[in-house]
Short mmCIF file of C-alpha atoms (C1' of nucleotides) in Angstrom, two decimals:
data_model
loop_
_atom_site.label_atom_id
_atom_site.label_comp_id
_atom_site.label_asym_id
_atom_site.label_seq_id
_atom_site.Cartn_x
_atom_site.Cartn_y
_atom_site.Cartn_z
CA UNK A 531 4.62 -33.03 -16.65
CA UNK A 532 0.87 -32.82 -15.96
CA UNK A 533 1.54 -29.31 -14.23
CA UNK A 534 -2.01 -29.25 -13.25
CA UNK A 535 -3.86 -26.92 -15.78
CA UNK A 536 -3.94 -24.32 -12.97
CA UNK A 537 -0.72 -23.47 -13.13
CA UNK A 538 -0.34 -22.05 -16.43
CA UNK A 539 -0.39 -18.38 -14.23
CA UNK A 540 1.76 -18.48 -11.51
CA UNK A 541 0.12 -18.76 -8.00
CA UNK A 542 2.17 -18.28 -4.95
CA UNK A 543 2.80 -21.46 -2.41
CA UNK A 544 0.84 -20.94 0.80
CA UNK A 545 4.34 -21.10 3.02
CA UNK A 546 5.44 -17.90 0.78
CA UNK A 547 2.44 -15.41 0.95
CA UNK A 548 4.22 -12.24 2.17
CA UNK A 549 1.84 -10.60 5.00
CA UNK A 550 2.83 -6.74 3.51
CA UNK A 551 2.50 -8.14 0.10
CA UNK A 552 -1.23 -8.67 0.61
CA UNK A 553 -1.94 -5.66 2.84
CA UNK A 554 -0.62 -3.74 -0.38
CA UNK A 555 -2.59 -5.89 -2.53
CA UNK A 556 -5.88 -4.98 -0.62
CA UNK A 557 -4.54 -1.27 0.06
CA UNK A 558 -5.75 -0.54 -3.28
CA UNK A 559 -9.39 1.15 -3.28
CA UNK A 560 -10.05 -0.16 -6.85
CA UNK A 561 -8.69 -4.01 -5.92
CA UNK A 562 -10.19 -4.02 -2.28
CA UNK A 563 -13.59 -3.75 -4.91
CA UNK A 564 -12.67 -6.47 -6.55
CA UNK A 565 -11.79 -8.58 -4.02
CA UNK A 566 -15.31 -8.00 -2.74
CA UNK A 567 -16.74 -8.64 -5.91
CA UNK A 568 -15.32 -11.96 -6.02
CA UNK A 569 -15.58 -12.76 -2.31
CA UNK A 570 -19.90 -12.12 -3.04
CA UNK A 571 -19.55 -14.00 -6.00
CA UNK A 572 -17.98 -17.31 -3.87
CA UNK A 573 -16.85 -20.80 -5.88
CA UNK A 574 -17.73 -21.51 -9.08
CA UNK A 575 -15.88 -18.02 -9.82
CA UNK A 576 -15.98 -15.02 -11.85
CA UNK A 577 -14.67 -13.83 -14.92
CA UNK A 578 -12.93 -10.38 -15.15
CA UNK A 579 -15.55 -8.81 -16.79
CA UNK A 580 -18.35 -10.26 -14.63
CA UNK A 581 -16.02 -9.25 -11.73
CA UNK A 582 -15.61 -5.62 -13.18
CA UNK A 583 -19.21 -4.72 -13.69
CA UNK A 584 -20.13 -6.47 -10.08
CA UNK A 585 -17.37 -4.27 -7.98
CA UNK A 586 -18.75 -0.92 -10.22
CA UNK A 587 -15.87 0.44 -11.30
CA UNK A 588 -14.82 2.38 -14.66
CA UNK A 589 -10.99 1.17 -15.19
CA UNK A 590 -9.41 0.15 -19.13
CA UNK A 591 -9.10 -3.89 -19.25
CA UNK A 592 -5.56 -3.44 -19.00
CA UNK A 593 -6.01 -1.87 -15.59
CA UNK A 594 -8.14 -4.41 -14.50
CA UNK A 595 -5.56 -6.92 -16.07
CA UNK A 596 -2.68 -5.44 -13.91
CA UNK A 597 -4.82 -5.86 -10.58
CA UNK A 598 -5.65 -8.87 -11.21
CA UNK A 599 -2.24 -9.79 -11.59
CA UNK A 600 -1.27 -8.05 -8.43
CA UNK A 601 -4.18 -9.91 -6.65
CA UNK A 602 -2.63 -13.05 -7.71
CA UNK A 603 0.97 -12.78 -7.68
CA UNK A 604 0.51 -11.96 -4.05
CA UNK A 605 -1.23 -15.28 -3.17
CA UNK A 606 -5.11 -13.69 -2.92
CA UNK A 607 -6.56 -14.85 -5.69
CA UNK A 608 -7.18 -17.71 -7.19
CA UNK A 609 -6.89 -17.86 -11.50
CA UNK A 610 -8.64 -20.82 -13.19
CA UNK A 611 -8.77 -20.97 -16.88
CA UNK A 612 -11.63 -21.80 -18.35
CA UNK A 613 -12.28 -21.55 -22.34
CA UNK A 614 -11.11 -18.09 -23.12
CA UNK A 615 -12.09 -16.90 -19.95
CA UNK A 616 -10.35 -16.52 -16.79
CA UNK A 617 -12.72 -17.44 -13.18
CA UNK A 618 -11.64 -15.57 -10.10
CA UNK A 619 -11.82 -17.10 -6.86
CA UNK A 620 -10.25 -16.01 -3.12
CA UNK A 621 -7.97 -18.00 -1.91
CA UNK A 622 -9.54 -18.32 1.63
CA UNK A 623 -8.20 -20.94 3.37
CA UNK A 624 -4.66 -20.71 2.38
CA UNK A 625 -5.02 -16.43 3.71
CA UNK A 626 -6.67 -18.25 6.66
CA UNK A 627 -3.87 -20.80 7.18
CA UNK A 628 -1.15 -18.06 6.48
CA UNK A 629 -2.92 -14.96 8.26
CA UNK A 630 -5.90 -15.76 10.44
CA UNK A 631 -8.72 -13.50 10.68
CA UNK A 632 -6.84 -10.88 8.14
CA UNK A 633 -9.85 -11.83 4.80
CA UNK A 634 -12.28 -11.98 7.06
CA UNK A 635 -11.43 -8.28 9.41
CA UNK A 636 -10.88 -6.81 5.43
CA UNK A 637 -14.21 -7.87 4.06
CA UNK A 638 -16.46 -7.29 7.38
CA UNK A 639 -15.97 -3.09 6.69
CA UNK A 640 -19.40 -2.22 7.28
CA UNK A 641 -18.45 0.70 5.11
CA UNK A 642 -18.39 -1.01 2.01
CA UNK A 643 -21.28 -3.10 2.00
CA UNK A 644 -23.40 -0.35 0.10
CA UNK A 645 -20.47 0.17 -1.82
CA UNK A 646 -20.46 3.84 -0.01
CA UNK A 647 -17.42 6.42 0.51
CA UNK A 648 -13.80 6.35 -0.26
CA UNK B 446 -10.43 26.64 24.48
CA UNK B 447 -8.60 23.77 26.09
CA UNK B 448 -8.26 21.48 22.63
CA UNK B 449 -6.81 18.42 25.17
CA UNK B 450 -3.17 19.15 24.76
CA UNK B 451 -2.75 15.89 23.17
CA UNK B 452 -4.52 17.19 19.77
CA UNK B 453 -1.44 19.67 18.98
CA UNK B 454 -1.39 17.53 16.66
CA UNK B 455 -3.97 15.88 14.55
CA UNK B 456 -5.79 12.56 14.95
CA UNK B 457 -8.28 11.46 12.60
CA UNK B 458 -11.68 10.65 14.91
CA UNK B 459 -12.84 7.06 14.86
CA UNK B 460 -15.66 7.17 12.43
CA UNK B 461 -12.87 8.86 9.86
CA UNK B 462 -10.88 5.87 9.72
CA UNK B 463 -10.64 4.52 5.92
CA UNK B 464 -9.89 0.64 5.90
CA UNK B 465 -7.45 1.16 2.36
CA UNK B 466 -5.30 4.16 4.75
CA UNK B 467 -4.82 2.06 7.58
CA UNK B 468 -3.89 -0.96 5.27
CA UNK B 469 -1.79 1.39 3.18
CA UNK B 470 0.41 2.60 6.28
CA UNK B 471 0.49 -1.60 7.76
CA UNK B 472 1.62 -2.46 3.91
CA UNK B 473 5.04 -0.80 3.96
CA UNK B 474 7.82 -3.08 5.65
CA UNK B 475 9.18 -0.65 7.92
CA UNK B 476 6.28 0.80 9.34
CA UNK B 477 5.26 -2.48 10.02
CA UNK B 478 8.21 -3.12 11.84
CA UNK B 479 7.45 0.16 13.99
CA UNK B 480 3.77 -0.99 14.43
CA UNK B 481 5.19 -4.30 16.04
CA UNK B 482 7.35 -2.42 18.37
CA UNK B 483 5.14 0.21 19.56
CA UNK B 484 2.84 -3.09 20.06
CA UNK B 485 5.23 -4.22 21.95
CA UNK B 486 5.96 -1.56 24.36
CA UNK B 487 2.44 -1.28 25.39
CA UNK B 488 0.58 0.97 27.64
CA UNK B 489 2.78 4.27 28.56
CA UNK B 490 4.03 4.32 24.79
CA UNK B 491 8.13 4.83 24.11
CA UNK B 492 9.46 7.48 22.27
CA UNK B 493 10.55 7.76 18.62
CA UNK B 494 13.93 7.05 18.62
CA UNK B 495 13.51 4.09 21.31
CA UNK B 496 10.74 2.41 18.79
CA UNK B 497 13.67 2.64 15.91
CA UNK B 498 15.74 0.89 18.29
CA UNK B 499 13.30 -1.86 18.95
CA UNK B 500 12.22 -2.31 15.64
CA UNK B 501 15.91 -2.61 14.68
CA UNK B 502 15.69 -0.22 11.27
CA UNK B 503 17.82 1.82 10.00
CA UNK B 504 16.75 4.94 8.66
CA UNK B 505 17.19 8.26 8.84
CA UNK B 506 15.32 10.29 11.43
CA UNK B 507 13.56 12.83 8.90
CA UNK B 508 12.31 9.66 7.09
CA UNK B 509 11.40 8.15 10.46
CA UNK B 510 9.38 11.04 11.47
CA UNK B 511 7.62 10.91 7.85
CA UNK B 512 6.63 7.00 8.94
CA UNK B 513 5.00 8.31 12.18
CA UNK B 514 3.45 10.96 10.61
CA UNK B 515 1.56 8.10 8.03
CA UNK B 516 0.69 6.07 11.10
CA UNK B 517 -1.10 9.16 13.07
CA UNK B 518 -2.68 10.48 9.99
CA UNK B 519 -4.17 6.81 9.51
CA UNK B 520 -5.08 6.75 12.64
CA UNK B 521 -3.15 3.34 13.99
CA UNK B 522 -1.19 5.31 16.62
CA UNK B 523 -1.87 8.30 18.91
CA UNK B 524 0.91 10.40 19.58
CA UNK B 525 1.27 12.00 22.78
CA UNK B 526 3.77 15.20 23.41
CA UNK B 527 5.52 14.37 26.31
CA UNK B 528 8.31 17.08 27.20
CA UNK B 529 10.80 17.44 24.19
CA UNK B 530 9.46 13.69 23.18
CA UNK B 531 6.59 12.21 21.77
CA UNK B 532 5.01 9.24 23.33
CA UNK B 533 3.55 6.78 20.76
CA UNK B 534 0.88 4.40 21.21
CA UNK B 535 -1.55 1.59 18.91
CA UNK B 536 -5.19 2.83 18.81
CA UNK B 537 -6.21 -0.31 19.85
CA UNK B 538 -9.62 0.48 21.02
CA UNK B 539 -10.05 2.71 18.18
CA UNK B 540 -8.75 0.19 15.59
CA UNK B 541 -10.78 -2.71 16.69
CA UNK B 542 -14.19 -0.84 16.91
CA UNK B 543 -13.71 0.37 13.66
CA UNK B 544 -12.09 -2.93 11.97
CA UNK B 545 -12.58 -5.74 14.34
CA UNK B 546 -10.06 -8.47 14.29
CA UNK B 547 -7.70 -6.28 11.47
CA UNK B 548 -5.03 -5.23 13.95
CA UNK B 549 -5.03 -8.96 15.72
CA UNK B 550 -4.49 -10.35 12.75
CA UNK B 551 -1.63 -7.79 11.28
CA UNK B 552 0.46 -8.14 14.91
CA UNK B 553 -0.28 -11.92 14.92
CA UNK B 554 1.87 -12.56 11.66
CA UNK B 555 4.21 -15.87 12.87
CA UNK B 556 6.97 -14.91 10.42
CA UNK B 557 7.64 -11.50 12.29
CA UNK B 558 7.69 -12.89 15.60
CA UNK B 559 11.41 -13.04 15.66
CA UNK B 560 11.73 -10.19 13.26
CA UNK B 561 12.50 -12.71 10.47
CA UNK B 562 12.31 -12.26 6.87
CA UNK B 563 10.56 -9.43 4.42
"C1'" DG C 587 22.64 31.35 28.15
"C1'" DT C 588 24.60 27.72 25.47
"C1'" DT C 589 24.98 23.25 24.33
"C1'" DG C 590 22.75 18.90 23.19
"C1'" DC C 591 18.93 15.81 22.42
"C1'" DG C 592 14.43 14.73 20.15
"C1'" DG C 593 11.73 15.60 16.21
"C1'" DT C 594 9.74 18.27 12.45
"C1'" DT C 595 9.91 20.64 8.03
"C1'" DC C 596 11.76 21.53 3.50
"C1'" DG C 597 13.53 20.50 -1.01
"C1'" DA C 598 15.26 17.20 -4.05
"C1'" DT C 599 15.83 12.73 -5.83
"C1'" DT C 600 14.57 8.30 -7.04
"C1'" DG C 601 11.81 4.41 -7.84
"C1'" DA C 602 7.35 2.30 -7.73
"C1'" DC C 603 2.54 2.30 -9.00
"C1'" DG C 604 -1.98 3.15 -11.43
"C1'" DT C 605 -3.65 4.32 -15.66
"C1'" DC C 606 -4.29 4.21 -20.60
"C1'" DG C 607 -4.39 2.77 -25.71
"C1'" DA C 608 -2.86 -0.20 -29.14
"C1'" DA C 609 -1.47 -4.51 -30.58
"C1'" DC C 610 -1.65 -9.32 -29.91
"C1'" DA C 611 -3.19 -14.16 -28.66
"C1'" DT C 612 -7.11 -17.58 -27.76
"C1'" DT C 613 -11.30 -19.16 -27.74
"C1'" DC C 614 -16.05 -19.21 -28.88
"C1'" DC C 615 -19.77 -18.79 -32.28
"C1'" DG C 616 -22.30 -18.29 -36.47
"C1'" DC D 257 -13.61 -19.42 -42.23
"C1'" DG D 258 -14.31 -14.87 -40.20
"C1'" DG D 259 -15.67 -12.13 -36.59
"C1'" DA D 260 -16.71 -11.14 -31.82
"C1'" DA D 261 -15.47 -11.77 -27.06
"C1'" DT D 262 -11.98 -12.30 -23.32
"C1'" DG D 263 -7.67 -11.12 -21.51
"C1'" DT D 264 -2.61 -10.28 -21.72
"C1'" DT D 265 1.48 -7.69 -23.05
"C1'" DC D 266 3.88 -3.60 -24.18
"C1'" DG D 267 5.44 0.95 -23.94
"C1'" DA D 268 4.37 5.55 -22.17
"C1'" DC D 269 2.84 8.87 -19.02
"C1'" DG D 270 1.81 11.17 -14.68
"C1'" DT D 271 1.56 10.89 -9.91
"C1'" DC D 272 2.59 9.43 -5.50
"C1'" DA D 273 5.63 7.69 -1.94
"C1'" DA D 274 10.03 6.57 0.40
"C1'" DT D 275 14.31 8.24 1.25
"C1'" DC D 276 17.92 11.52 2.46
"C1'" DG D 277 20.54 15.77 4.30
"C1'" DA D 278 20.28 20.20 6.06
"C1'" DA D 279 18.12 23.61 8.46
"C1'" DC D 280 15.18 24.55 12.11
"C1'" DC D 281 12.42 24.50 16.65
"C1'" DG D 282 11.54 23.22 21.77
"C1'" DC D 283 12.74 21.49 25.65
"C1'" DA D 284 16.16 20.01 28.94
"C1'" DA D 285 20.46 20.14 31.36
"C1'" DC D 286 24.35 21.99 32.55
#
DNA sequence: GTTGCGGTTCGATTGACGTCGAACATTCCG
DNA sequence: CGGAATGTTCGACGTCAATCGAACCGCAAC
């Protein structure tokens, strides 16, 4: 069963993305970073690490492990394995197909671009 | 000093509004439910216990008075004292000058259209 | 007034969540 | 091979959040 590399993590099916799921997912000051971080880094993808020193936050790898997790298990991210490493990418057109206009109103906060305030 | 009658209690000013609190109170189910229904109603705004009704939850009133409390605070409704009742209303305005497109894009889930599944 | 309706506040409980460190598994590299 | 790098898993801990019932407050209506 050629169970397309990919899917050794578990990624949610489009038709199954949970709209509260990933309002919780972003809800998170520490993810809604990281989801940035990975939305400026765009396709090839980023590892955790890369992702972790790009959004500027101080968490313990397991932290950062549990978000990503969270980010992925509710149909945000994308998790590629690659070597030992892990690239990150947004799953934009299947948040697009499911919830139109949702990534997009999330990542235009004018607030965040200079990484400013709470 | 005539602090607008309406401010009895408080509302969080535009510029105030943090993109993680207003995800935070859309992320939990039932509030979401009560977002929809005040949504909705529209323009005059409906009263506390009709919005339960419409959004067809059960809960009990102290914990549905916690909900609205999360919503104001967040500043995704405005809450208007009305003889014994308080009148509640989307800051849509409000919402989509601060986060253009979020609030669209929350109310225009299709799943929740016919107050369907989790 | 006194009763009832609409909501808030309080205190307590319960479960979920974010965080960490330590141990482990894989892969890369010298 | 052996060691460093990259992440995950596993408890454990503390905090926050959702929920409830009971008591309370204001207004309305009788």
């Amino acid at each position: 069963m050629l169970a397309s590399m990919s899917d050794v993590v578990f990624h949610p099916p489009v038709e199954e993305l949970v709209l509260t799921k990933v309002l919780a997912a972003f809800a998170e000051p520490a993810r809604l970073a990281i989801v940035r971080a990975i939305a400026r880094a765009g396709e090839p993808g980023v590892s955790c690490t890369q992702v972790q020193q790009d959004a500027g936050i101080e968490i313990g790898k397991s932290t950062m492990s549990h978000h990503q997790r969270v980010l992925r298990e509710s149909g945000v991210t994308r998790t590629r394995i690659e070597g030992s490493r892990r690239m990150l990418t947004l799953r934009r057109t299947d948040l697009d197909r499911r919830f139109p206009g949702l990534l997009d109103a999330v990542l235009a906060d004018s607030d965040a671009v200079t990484g400013a305030r709470a």
